[in-house]
PDB file of C-alpha atoms in Angstrom:
ATOM      1  CA  UNK W   1      17.159 -13.519  -9.773  1.00  0.00           C
ATOM      2  CA  UNK W   2      16.464  -9.970 -10.922  1.00  0.00           C
ATOM      3  CA  UNK W   3      13.218  -9.559 -12.885  1.00  0.00           C
ATOM      4  CA  UNK W   4      13.845  -8.380 -16.475  1.00  0.00           C
ATOM      5  CA  UNK W   5      12.977  -4.719 -16.900  1.00  0.00           C
ATOM      6  CA  UNK W   6       9.724  -4.576 -18.872  1.00  0.00           C
ATOM      7  CA  UNK W   7       9.839  -2.857 -22.229  1.00  0.00           C
ATOM      8  CA  UNK W   8       7.090  -1.041 -24.075  1.00  0.00           C
ATOM      9  CA  UNK W   9       4.355   1.430 -23.323  1.00  0.00           C
ATOM     10  CA  UNK W  10       1.618   0.942 -20.752  1.00  0.00           C
ATOM     11  CA  UNK W  11      -0.778   0.122 -23.574  1.00  0.00           C
ATOM     12  CA  UNK W  12       1.572  -2.571 -24.853  1.00  0.00           C
ATOM     13  CA  UNK W  13       2.246  -4.023 -21.423  1.00  0.00           C
ATOM     14  CA  UNK W  14      -1.399  -3.989 -20.359  1.00  0.00           C
ATOM     15  CA  UNK W  15      -3.589  -4.365 -23.456  1.00  0.00           C
ATOM     16  CA  UNK W  16      -6.484  -5.891 -21.496  1.00  0.00           C
ATOM     17  CA  UNK W  17      -7.536  -7.085 -18.048  1.00  0.00           C
ATOM     18  CA  UNK W  18      -6.679 -10.717 -18.767  1.00  0.00           C
ATOM     19  CA  UNK W  19      -3.085  -9.811 -19.661  1.00  0.00           C
ATOM     20  CA  UNK W  20      -2.844  -7.723 -16.511  1.00  0.00           C
ATOM     21  CA  UNK W  21      -4.143 -10.627 -14.396  1.00  0.00           C
ATOM     22  CA  UNK W  22      -1.624 -12.970 -16.015  1.00  0.00           C
ATOM     23  CA  UNK W  23       1.202 -10.502 -15.358  1.00  0.00           C
ATOM     24  CA  UNK W  24       0.238 -10.192 -11.707  1.00  0.00           C
ATOM     25  CA  UNK W  25      -0.025 -13.983 -11.483  1.00  0.00           C
ATOM     26  CA  UNK W  26       3.529 -14.218 -12.820  1.00  0.00           C
ATOM     27  CA  UNK W  27       4.595 -12.124  -9.837  1.00  0.00           C
ATOM     28  CA  UNK W  28       2.681 -14.350  -7.417  1.00  0.00           C
ATOM     29  CA  UNK W  29      -0.249 -11.984  -6.946  1.00  0.00           C
ATOM     30  CA  UNK W  30      -3.532 -13.705  -7.689  1.00  0.00           C
ATOM     31  CA  UNK W  31      -6.225 -11.247  -8.777  1.00  0.00           C
ATOM     32  CA  UNK W  32      -9.759 -12.370  -9.531  1.00  0.00           C
ATOM     33  CA  UNK W  33     -11.396 -10.987 -12.705  1.00  0.00           C
ATOM     34  CA  UNK W  34     -13.088  -8.167 -10.784  1.00  0.00           C
ATOM     35  CA  UNK W  35      -9.877  -6.854  -9.243  1.00  0.00           C
ATOM     36  CA  UNK W  36      -7.916  -7.317 -12.472  1.00  0.00           C
ATOM     37  CA  UNK W  37     -10.539  -5.296 -14.339  1.00  0.00           C
ATOM     38  CA  UNK W  38     -10.489  -2.518 -11.729  1.00  0.00           C
ATOM     39  CA  UNK W  39      -6.693  -2.288 -11.892  1.00  0.00           C
ATOM     40  CA  UNK W  40      -6.758  -2.340 -15.699  1.00  0.00           C
ATOM     41  CA  UNK W  41      -9.214   0.556 -15.785  1.00  0.00           C
ATOM     42  CA  UNK W  42      -7.142   2.525 -13.261  1.00  0.00           C
ATOM     43  CA  UNK W  43      -4.060   2.059 -15.437  1.00  0.00           C
ATOM     44  CA  UNK W  44      -5.688   2.874 -18.740  1.00  0.00           C
ATOM     45  CA  UNK W  45      -8.193   5.559 -17.678  1.00  0.00           C
ATOM     46  CA  UNK W  46      -5.681   7.085 -15.227  1.00  0.00           C
ATOM     47  CA  UNK W  47      -8.490   7.456 -12.695  1.00  0.00           C
ATOM     48  CA  UNK W  48      -7.774   6.890  -8.975  1.00  0.00           C
ATOM     49  CA  UNK W  49      -8.783   3.438  -7.723  1.00  0.00           C
ATOM     50  CA  UNK W  50     -10.119   3.024  -4.203  1.00  0.00           C
ATOM     51  CA  UNK W  51      -9.536  -0.476  -2.843  1.00  0.00           C
ATOM     52  CA  UNK W  52     -11.436  -1.415   0.279  1.00  0.00           C
ATOM     53  CA  UNK W  53     -11.536  -4.648   2.231  1.00  0.00           C
ATOM     54  CA  UNK W  54     -10.483  -6.199   5.482  1.00  0.00           C
ATOM     55  CA  UNK W  55      -6.910  -5.693   6.622  1.00  0.00           C
ATOM     56  CA  UNK W  56      -4.581  -8.269   5.148  1.00  0.00           C
ATOM     57  CA  UNK W  57      -6.463  -9.154   1.955  1.00  0.00           C
ATOM     58  CA  UNK W  58      -3.795  -7.740  -0.369  1.00  0.00           C
ATOM     59  CA  UNK W  59      -4.770  -4.126  -1.063  1.00  0.00           C
ATOM     60  CA  UNK W  60      -1.276  -2.700  -0.573  1.00  0.00           C
ATOM     61  CA  UNK W  61       0.292  -5.660  -2.309  1.00  0.00           C
ATOM     62  CA  UNK W  62      -1.854  -4.977  -5.378  1.00  0.00           C
ATOM     63  CA  UNK W  63      -0.222  -1.564  -5.809  1.00  0.00           C
ATOM     64  CA  UNK W  64       3.269  -2.915  -5.186  1.00  0.00           C
ATOM     65  CA  UNK W  65       2.850  -5.733  -7.689  1.00  0.00           C
ATOM     66  CA  UNK W  66       1.309  -3.436 -10.289  1.00  0.00           C
ATOM     67  CA  UNK W  67       4.325  -1.124 -10.062  1.00  0.00           C
ATOM     68  CA  UNK W  68       6.668  -4.097 -10.444  1.00  0.00           C
ATOM     69  CA  UNK W  69       4.693  -5.332 -13.438  1.00  0.00           C
ATOM     70  CA  UNK W  70       4.947  -1.946 -15.150  1.00  0.00           C
ATOM     71  CA  UNK W  71       8.600  -1.502 -14.185  1.00  0.00           C
ATOM     72  CA  UNK W  72       7.884   1.854 -12.625  1.00  0.00           C
ATOM     73  CA  UNK W  73       8.505   3.375  -9.174  1.00  0.00           C
ATOM     74  CA  UNK W  74       6.014   2.999  -6.354  1.00  0.00           C
ATOM     75  CA  UNK W  75       5.628   6.122  -4.220  1.00  0.00           C
ATOM     76  CA  UNK W  76       3.848   5.228  -1.003  1.00  0.00           C
ATOM     77  CA  UNK W  77       2.256   7.612   1.455  1.00  0.00           C
ATOM     78  CA  UNK W  78       1.234   5.861   4.677  1.00  0.00           C
ATOM     79  CA  UNK W  79      -1.654   7.905   6.050  1.00  0.00           C
ATOM     80  CA  UNK W  80      -2.375   8.429   9.740  1.00  0.00           C
ATOM     81  CA  UNK W  81      -4.337  10.774  11.962  1.00  0.00           C
ATOM     82  CA  UNK W  82      -2.672  14.162  11.978  1.00  0.00           C
ATOM     83  CA  UNK W  83      -0.702  13.758   8.740  1.00  0.00           C
ATOM     84  CA  UNK W  84      -0.283  17.109   7.021  1.00  0.00           C
ATOM     85  CA  UNK W  85       0.300  18.445   3.530  1.00  0.00           C
ATOM     86  CA  UNK W  86       4.033  18.825   4.085  1.00  0.00           C
ATOM     87  CA  UNK W  87       4.440  15.084   4.439  1.00  0.00           C
ATOM     88  CA  UNK W  88       2.440  14.442   1.282  1.00  0.00           C
ATOM     89  CA  UNK W  89       3.695  17.134  -1.098  1.00  0.00           C
ATOM     90  CA  UNK W  90       6.853  19.011  -0.173  1.00  0.00           C
ATOM     91  CA  UNK W  91       8.784  20.721   2.578  1.00  0.00           C
ATOM     92  CA  UNK W  92      11.616  23.206   2.575  1.00  0.00           C
ATOM     93  CA  UNK W  93      14.958  21.934   3.806  1.00  0.00           C
ATOM     94  CA  UNK W  94      15.388  24.472   6.592  1.00  0.00           C
ATOM     95  CA  UNK W  95      18.688  23.017   7.829  1.00  0.00           C
ATOM     96  CA  UNK W  96      20.209  23.337   4.383  1.00  0.00           C
ATOM     97  CA  UNK W  97      18.832  26.858   4.036  1.00  0.00           C
ATOM     98  CA  UNK W  98      20.409  27.786   7.374  1.00  0.00           C
ATOM     99  CA  UNK W  99      23.767  26.390   6.282  1.00  0.00           C
ATOM    100  CA  UNK W 100      23.544  28.403   3.071  1.00  0.00           C
ATOM    101  CA  UNK W 101      22.847  31.574   5.059  1.00  0.00           C
ATOM    102  CA  UNK W 102      25.808  30.960   7.372  1.00  0.00           C
ATOM    103  CA  UNK W 103      28.102  30.214   4.432  1.00  0.00           C
ATOM    104  CA  UNK W 104      27.003  33.443   2.761  1.00  0.00           C
ATOM    105  CA  UNK W 105      27.666  35.374   5.974  1.00  0.00           C
ATOM    106  CA  UNK W 106      31.121  33.823   6.229  1.00  0.00           C
ATOM    107  CA  UNK W 107      31.804  35.050   2.702  1.00  0.00           C
ATOM    108  CA  UNK W 108      30.447  38.475   3.610  1.00  0.00           C
ATOM    109  CA  UNK W 109      27.557  38.181   1.192  1.00  0.00           C
ATOM    110  CA  UNK W 110      23.811  38.105   1.697  1.00  0.00           C
ATOM    111  CA  UNK W 111      21.141  35.776   0.325  1.00  0.00           C
ATOM    112  CA  UNK W 112      17.731  37.029  -0.749  1.00  0.00           C
ATOM    113  CA  UNK W 113      14.561  35.016  -0.137  1.00  0.00           C
ATOM    114  CA  UNK W 114      14.515  34.114  -3.818  1.00  0.00           C
ATOM    115  CA  UNK W 115      17.900  32.456  -3.352  1.00  0.00           C
ATOM    116  CA  UNK W 116      16.643  30.245  -0.525  1.00  0.00           C
ATOM    117  CA  UNK W 117      13.354  29.032  -1.977  1.00  0.00           C
ATOM    118  CA  UNK W 118      14.627  27.216  -5.036  1.00  0.00           C
ATOM    119  CA  UNK W 119      14.697  23.608  -6.203  1.00  0.00           C
ATOM    120  CA  UNK W 120      17.982  23.179  -4.392  1.00  0.00           C
ATOM    121  CA  UNK W 121      16.207  23.460  -1.033  1.00  0.00           C
ATOM    122  CA  UNK W 122      12.989  21.610  -1.893  1.00  0.00           C
ATOM    123  CA  UNK W 123      12.288  18.231  -0.279  1.00  0.00           C
ATOM    124  CA  UNK W 124       9.903  16.246  -2.431  1.00  0.00           C
ATOM    125  CA  UNK W 125       7.368  14.056  -0.693  1.00  0.00           C
ATOM    126  CA  UNK W 126       5.491  11.101  -2.272  1.00  0.00           C
ATOM    127  CA  UNK W 127       2.708  12.994  -4.082  1.00  0.00           C
ATOM    128  CA  UNK W 128       5.109  15.493  -5.645  1.00  0.00           C
ATOM    129  CA  UNK W 129       7.602  12.729  -6.449  1.00  0.00           C
ATOM    130  CA  UNK W 130       4.898  10.829  -8.332  1.00  0.00           C
ATOM    131  CA  UNK W 131       3.745  13.949 -10.176  1.00  0.00           C
ATOM    132  CA  UNK W 132       7.280  14.843 -11.232  1.00  0.00           C
ATOM    133  CA  UNK W 133       8.307  11.350 -12.312  1.00  0.00           C
ATOM    134  CA  UNK W 134       8.837  11.608 -16.056  1.00  0.00           C
ATOM    135  CA  UNK W 135       8.754   8.028 -17.156  1.00  0.00           C
ATOM    136  CA  UNK W 136       9.136   6.272 -19.448  1.00  0.00           C
ATOM    137  CA  UNK W 137       5.932   4.994 -17.838  1.00  0.00           C
ATOM    138  CA  UNK W 138       3.831   6.687 -15.130  1.00  0.00           C
ATOM    139  CA  UNK W 139       4.669   6.052 -11.501  1.00  0.00           C
ATOM    140  CA  UNK W 140       2.273   4.271  -9.156  1.00  0.00           C
ATOM    141  CA  UNK W 141       1.212   6.429  -6.212  1.00  0.00           C
ATOM    142  CA  UNK W 142      -0.165   4.515  -3.225  1.00  0.00           C
ATOM    143  CA  UNK W 143      -2.136   6.423  -0.596  1.00  0.00           C
ATOM    144  CA  UNK W 144      -2.281   3.673   1.994  1.00  0.00           C
ATOM    145  CA  UNK W 145      -5.080   3.648   4.575  1.00  0.00           C
ATOM    146  CA  UNK W 146      -6.496   6.999   3.520  1.00  0.00           C
ATOM    147  CA  UNK W 147      -9.312   6.382   6.031  1.00  0.00           C
ATOM    148  CA  UNK W 148      -6.837   6.971   8.873  1.00  0.00           C
ATOM    149  CA  UNK W 149      -6.088  10.526   7.733  1.00  0.00           C
ATOM    150  CA  UNK W 150      -8.248  13.460   8.785  1.00  0.00           C
ATOM    151  CA  UNK W 151     -11.122  14.375   6.473  1.00  0.00           C
ATOM    152  CA  UNK W 152      -9.447  17.714   5.707  1.00  0.00           C
ATOM    153  CA  UNK W 153      -6.275  15.996   4.574  1.00  0.00           C
ATOM    154  CA  UNK W 154      -8.289  13.566   2.483  1.00  0.00           C
ATOM    155  CA  UNK W 155      -9.926  16.461   0.623  1.00  0.00           C
ATOM    156  CA  UNK W 156      -6.661  18.334   0.236  1.00  0.00           C
ATOM    157  CA  UNK W 157      -4.817  15.340  -1.171  1.00  0.00           C
ATOM    158  CA  UNK W 158      -7.496  14.507  -3.655  1.00  0.00           C
ATOM    159  CA  UNK W 159      -7.473  18.062  -4.966  1.00  0.00           C
ATOM    160  CA  UNK W 160      -3.817  17.597  -5.879  1.00  0.00           C
ATOM    161  CA  UNK W 161      -4.515  14.213  -7.445  1.00  0.00           C
ATOM    162  CA  UNK W 162      -7.488  15.361  -9.479  1.00  0.00           C
ATOM    163  CA  UNK W 163      -5.412  18.057 -11.159  1.00  0.00           C
ATOM    164  CA  UNK W 164      -2.176  16.005 -11.260  1.00  0.00           C
ATOM    165  CA  UNK W 165      -0.440  19.234 -10.321  1.00  0.00           C
ATOM    166  CA  UNK W 166       0.923  20.989  -7.265  1.00  0.00           C
ATOM    167  CA  UNK W 167       1.386  24.677  -6.637  1.00  0.00           C
ATOM    168  CA  UNK W 168       4.485  25.677  -4.716  1.00  0.00           C
ATOM    169  CA  UNK W 169       4.021  29.415  -4.084  1.00  0.00           C
ATOM    170  CA  UNK W 170       7.705  30.214  -4.541  1.00  0.00           C
ATOM    171  CA  UNK W 171       8.080  28.084  -7.688  1.00  0.00           C
ATOM    172  CA  UNK W 172       4.654  28.167  -9.336  1.00  0.00           C
ATOM    173  CA  UNK W 173       2.479  25.281 -10.519  1.00  0.00           C
ATOM    174  CA  UNK W 174       4.148  21.945 -11.213  1.00  0.00           C
ATOM    175  CA  UNK W 175       2.133  19.777 -13.600  1.00  0.00           C
ATOM    176  CA  UNK W 176       2.641  16.099 -14.281  1.00  0.00           C
ATOM    177  CA  UNK W 177       3.835  15.204 -17.746  1.00  0.00           C
ATOM    178  CA  UNK W 178       2.621  11.682 -16.995  1.00  0.00           C
ATOM    179  CA  UNK W 179      -0.167  11.665 -14.400  1.00  0.00           C
ATOM    180  CA  UNK W 180       0.561   8.873 -11.909  1.00  0.00           C
ATOM    181  CA  UNK W 181      -1.536   5.750 -11.505  1.00  0.00           C
ATOM    182  CA  UNK W 182      -3.174   6.349  -8.127  1.00  0.00           C
ATOM    183  CA  UNK W 183      -4.340   3.608  -5.777  1.00  0.00           C
ATOM    184  CA  UNK W 184      -5.955   4.422  -2.453  1.00  0.00           C
ATOM    185  CA  UNK W 185      -6.624   1.801   0.205  1.00  0.00           C
ATOM    186  CA  UNK W 186      -9.073   1.881   3.088  1.00  0.00           C
ATOM    187  CA  UNK W 187      -9.904  -0.511   5.915  1.00  0.00           C
ATOM    188  CA  UNK W 188     -13.152   1.376   6.525  1.00  0.00           C
ATOM    189  CA  UNK W 189     -12.182   2.756   9.928  1.00  0.00           C
ATOM    190  CA  UNK W 190     -14.374   5.698   8.881  1.00  0.00           C
ATOM    191  CA  UNK W 191     -16.520   6.590   5.897  1.00  0.00           C
ATOM    192  CA  UNK W 192     -14.700   8.513   3.199  1.00  0.00           C
ATOM    193  CA  UNK W 193     -16.095  11.730   1.834  1.00  0.00           C
ATOM    194  CA  UNK W 194     -18.509  11.434  -1.085  1.00  0.00           C
ATOM    195  CA  UNK W 195     -16.380  13.854  -3.099  1.00  0.00           C
ATOM    196  CA  UNK W 196     -13.556  11.350  -3.002  1.00  0.00           C
ATOM    197  CA  UNK W 197     -15.487   8.163  -3.657  1.00  0.00           C
ATOM    198  CA  UNK W 198     -17.463   9.775  -6.466  1.00  0.00           C
ATOM    199  CA  UNK W 199     -14.303  10.494  -8.421  1.00  0.00           C
ATOM    200  CA  UNK W 200     -12.641   7.116  -7.850  1.00  0.00           C
ATOM    201  CA  UNK W 201     -13.046   3.734  -9.386  1.00  0.00           C
ATOM    202  CA  UNK W 202     -13.988   1.367  -6.578  1.00  0.00           C
ATOM    203  CA  UNK W 203     -13.357  -2.261  -5.785  1.00  0.00           C
ATOM    204  CA  UNK W 204     -14.005  -4.283  -2.660  1.00  0.00           C
ATOM    205  CA  UNK W 205     -11.519  -7.120  -2.068  1.00  0.00           C
ATOM    206  CA  UNK W 206     -13.170 -10.064  -0.346  1.00  0.00           C
ATOM    207  CA  UNK W 207     -11.251 -12.540   1.742  1.00  0.00           C
ATOM    208  CA  UNK W 208     -10.191 -15.101  -0.888  1.00  0.00           C
ATOM    209  CA  UNK W 209     -11.789 -18.519  -1.283  1.00  0.00           C
ATOM    210  CA  UNK W 210      -9.952 -21.406   0.478  1.00  0.00           C
ATOM    211  CA  UNK W 211      -8.475 -22.745  -2.765  1.00  0.00           C
ATOM    212  CA  UNK W 212      -7.056 -19.329  -3.593  1.00  0.00           C
ATOM    213  CA  UNK W 213      -5.689 -18.884  -0.076  1.00  0.00           C
ATOM    214  CA  UNK W 214      -3.899 -22.223  -0.390  1.00  0.00           C
ATOM    215  CA  UNK W 215      -2.308 -21.174  -3.673  1.00  0.00           C
ATOM    216  CA  UNK W 216      -1.256 -17.775  -2.309  1.00  0.00           C
ATOM    217  CA  UNK W 217       0.478 -19.321   0.693  1.00  0.00           C
ATOM    218  CA  UNK W 218       2.157 -22.011  -1.418  1.00  0.00           C
ATOM    219  CA  UNK W 219       3.648 -19.313  -3.619  1.00  0.00           C
ATOM    220  CA  UNK W 220       4.606 -16.871  -0.902  1.00  0.00           C
ATOM    221  CA  UNK W 221       6.173 -19.420   1.454  1.00  0.00           C
ATOM    222  CA  UNK W 222       7.844 -21.711  -1.008  1.00  0.00           C
ATOM    223  CA  UNK W 223       9.785 -23.625   1.638  1.00  0.00           C
ATOM    224  CA  UNK W 224       6.745 -24.590   3.710  1.00  0.00           C
ATOM    225  CA  UNK W 225       5.604 -28.209   3.784  1.00  0.00           C
ATOM    226  CA  UNK W 226       2.320 -28.962   2.053  1.00  0.00           C
ATOM    227  CA  UNK W 227       0.701 -30.503   5.174  1.00  0.00           C
ATOM    228  CA  UNK W 228       1.596 -27.394   7.173  1.00  0.00           C
ATOM    229  CA  UNK W 229       0.129 -25.065   4.537  1.00  0.00           C
ATOM    230  CA  UNK W 230      -3.123 -27.020   4.380  1.00  0.00           C
ATOM    231  CA  UNK W 231      -3.410 -27.174   8.187  1.00  0.00           C
ATOM    232  CA  UNK W 232      -2.595 -23.480   8.650  1.00  0.00           C
ATOM    233  CA  UNK W 233      -5.202 -22.451   6.086  1.00  0.00           C
ATOM    234  CA  UNK W 234      -7.747 -24.603   7.924  1.00  0.00           C
ATOM    235  CA  UNK W 235      -6.700 -23.098  11.256  1.00  0.00           C
ATOM    236  CA  UNK W 236      -7.198 -19.559   9.990  1.00  0.00           C
ATOM    237  CA  UNK W 237     -10.624 -20.545   8.684  1.00  0.00           C
ATOM    238  CA  UNK W 238     -11.446 -21.725  12.221  1.00  0.00           C
ATOM    239  CA  UNK W 239     -10.154 -18.464  13.673  1.00  0.00           C
ATOM    240  CA  UNK W 240     -12.258 -16.456  11.248  1.00  0.00           C
ATOM    241  CA  UNK W 241     -15.347 -18.391  12.351  1.00  0.00           C
ATOM    242  CA  UNK W 242     -14.933 -16.865  15.837  1.00  0.00           C
ATOM    243  CA  UNK W 243     -16.140 -13.410  16.760  1.00  0.00           C
ATOM    244  CA  UNK W 244     -12.651 -11.902  16.811  1.00  0.00           C
ATOM    245  CA  UNK W 245     -11.873  -8.207  17.124  1.00  0.00           C
ATOM    246  CA  UNK W 246      -9.173  -8.574  14.474  1.00  0.00           C
ATOM    247  CA  UNK W 247      -9.819 -11.586  12.259  1.00  0.00           C
ATOM    248  CA  UNK W 248      -6.551 -12.722  10.635  1.00  0.00           C
ATOM    249  CA  UNK W 249      -6.079 -11.966   6.956  1.00  0.00           C
ATOM    250  CA  UNK W 250      -3.913 -13.523   4.298  1.00  0.00           C
ATOM    251  CA  UNK W 251      -0.908 -11.420   5.328  1.00  0.00           C
ATOM    252  CA  UNK W 252      -1.083 -12.757   8.895  1.00  0.00           C
ATOM    253  CA  UNK W 253      -1.490 -16.300   7.588  1.00  0.00           C
ATOM    254  CA  UNK W 254       1.636 -15.936   5.453  1.00  0.00           C
ATOM    255  CA  UNK W 255       3.554 -14.577   8.456  1.00  0.00           C
ATOM    256  CA  UNK W 256       2.381 -17.513  10.550  1.00  0.00           C
ATOM    257  CA  UNK W 257       3.416 -20.147   8.021  1.00  0.00           C
ATOM    258  CA  UNK W 258       6.776 -18.390   7.631  1.00  0.00           C
ATOM    259  CA  UNK W 259       7.271 -18.438  11.404  1.00  0.00           C
ATOM    260  CA  UNK W 260       6.323 -22.109  11.684  1.00  0.00           C
ATOM    261  CA  UNK W 261       8.619 -23.013   8.804  1.00  0.00           C
ATOM    262  CA  UNK W 262      11.459 -21.055  10.369  1.00  0.00           C
ATOM    263  CA  UNK W 263      10.930 -23.091  13.539  1.00  0.00           C
ATOM    264  CA  UNK W 264      11.165 -26.304  11.545  1.00  0.00           C
ATOM    265  CA  UNK W 265       7.484 -27.206  11.909  1.00  0.00           C
ATOM    266  CA  UNK W 266       6.323 -29.493   9.109  1.00  0.00           C
ATOM    267  CA  UNK W 267       2.938 -30.350  10.578  1.00  0.00           C
ATOM    268  CA  UNK W 268       0.797 -28.211  12.825  1.00  0.00           C
ATOM    269  CA  UNK W 269      -0.074 -29.672  16.204  1.00  0.00           C
ATOM    270  CA  UNK W 270      -1.485 -28.295  19.421  1.00  0.00           C
ATOM    271  CA  UNK W 271       1.884 -27.381  20.909  1.00  0.00           C
ATOM    272  CA  UNK W 272       3.261 -25.618  17.832  1.00  0.00           C
ATOM    273  CA  UNK W 273      -0.041 -23.810  17.308  1.00  0.00           C
ATOM    274  CA  UNK W 274      -0.116 -22.570  20.909  1.00  0.00           C
ATOM    275  CA  UNK W 275       3.541 -21.499  20.770  1.00  0.00           C
ATOM    276  CA  UNK W 276       3.085 -19.383  17.663  1.00  0.00           C
ATOM    277  CA  UNK W 277      -0.495 -18.113  17.590  1.00  0.00           C
ATOM    278  CA  UNK W 278       0.821 -14.655  18.420  1.00  0.00           C
ATOM    279  CA  UNK W 279       1.898 -14.525  14.764  1.00  0.00           C
ATOM    280  CA  UNK W 280      -1.676 -14.691  13.587  1.00  0.00           C
ATOM    281  CA  UNK W 281      -3.814 -13.377  16.465  1.00  0.00           C
ATOM    282  CA  UNK W 282      -3.002  -9.720  17.180  1.00  0.00           C
ATOM    283  CA  UNK W 283      -5.421  -8.678  19.929  1.00  0.00           C
ATOM    284  CA  UNK W 284      -5.386  -9.506  23.636  1.00  0.00           C
ATOM    285  CA  UNK W 285      -9.109 -10.290  23.835  1.00  0.00           C
ATOM    286  CA  UNK W 286      -8.765 -12.463  20.750  1.00  0.00           C
ATOM    287  CA  UNK W 287      -5.813 -14.294  22.306  1.00  0.00           C
ATOM    288  CA  UNK W 288      -7.853 -15.078  25.395  1.00  0.00           C
ATOM    289  CA  UNK W 289     -10.715 -16.354  23.247  1.00  0.00           C
ATOM    290  CA  UNK W 290      -8.435 -18.552  21.170  1.00  0.00           C
ATOM    291  CA  UNK W 291      -6.496 -19.641  24.248  1.00  0.00           C
ATOM    292  CA  UNK W 292      -9.714 -20.892  25.838  1.00  0.00           C
ATOM    293  CA  UNK W 293     -10.227 -23.120  22.788  1.00  0.00           C
ATOM    294  CA  UNK W 294      -6.657 -24.417  22.957  1.00  0.00           C
ATOM    295  CA  UNK W 295      -3.893 -25.307  20.558  1.00  0.00           C
ATOM    296  CA  UNK W 296      -5.462 -28.674  19.656  1.00  0.00           C
ATOM    297  CA  UNK W 297      -8.614 -26.917  18.492  1.00  0.00           C
ATOM    298  CA  UNK W 298      -6.631 -24.467  16.404  1.00  0.00           C
ATOM    299  CA  UNK W 299      -4.540 -27.225  14.850  1.00  0.00           C
ATOM    300  CA  UNK W 300      -7.659 -29.257  14.136  1.00  0.00           C
ATOM    301  CA  UNK W 301      -6.480 -32.170  16.277  1.00  0.00           C
ATOM    302  CA  UNK W 302      -9.780 -32.376  18.156  1.00  0.00           C
ATOM    303  CA  UNK W 303     -11.838 -32.903  15.001  1.00  0.00           C
TER     304      UNK W 303
END
């Protein structure tokens, strides 16, 4: 069923952190008071929020759910090594420009540069899209895994975010009428520059407590049997007790329970655990370590 489109201003929709937490809860995202407060401040102060934590603890999902709660678009920029400004802000549509030139030549006319560098030929990328979004409520801009981008790109992007404006030489400065709500995520693959962290709100998302993990999985995999959910949560706790290169997070746990449910597994046993642990263990060395323990150990059958 389609969610009703929320009405009202940001201030009316999110009057306080508790209301924000309840709204996220209604969309099956469980935020503890610390995270709810950080998101509330990011929304109301319009200051970028840096979310750090292990992979799979719900950093990206926080931005997605916040956008859904506010009924506003989510513009996501997935960062990676080598990403450049063109992919973040704008590019010129060279193919369309070339077609325009050829059409003009066919009509025995000539285009000036000013005719080719106009809005008609501008390709907006996520940062510019978020800056230009005119409401009724501000867009959410997600800079996902900013730690994977080069330090130079990190600095460049933040400059645009701090001013909520972009300068396109041919068009001039484009300023946001409604500065976007900005959420950055980092898995701490490298330290971020002080200039960035100093200007951001910050929140570290811990791996949730077992009771919260249970509730998250129950909500996200509604068709899963209760025994399976309980056993899978216990199995992931066992995995996280090992010295794994990539300890599984909540996202991997949800994927695993979905896979088991799809296979018709109602209770986890050694065979089903061994057949599917590739859904939750994503590193070869980790697989060998878990394989040496065996499916019965993972399923908890040897306890």
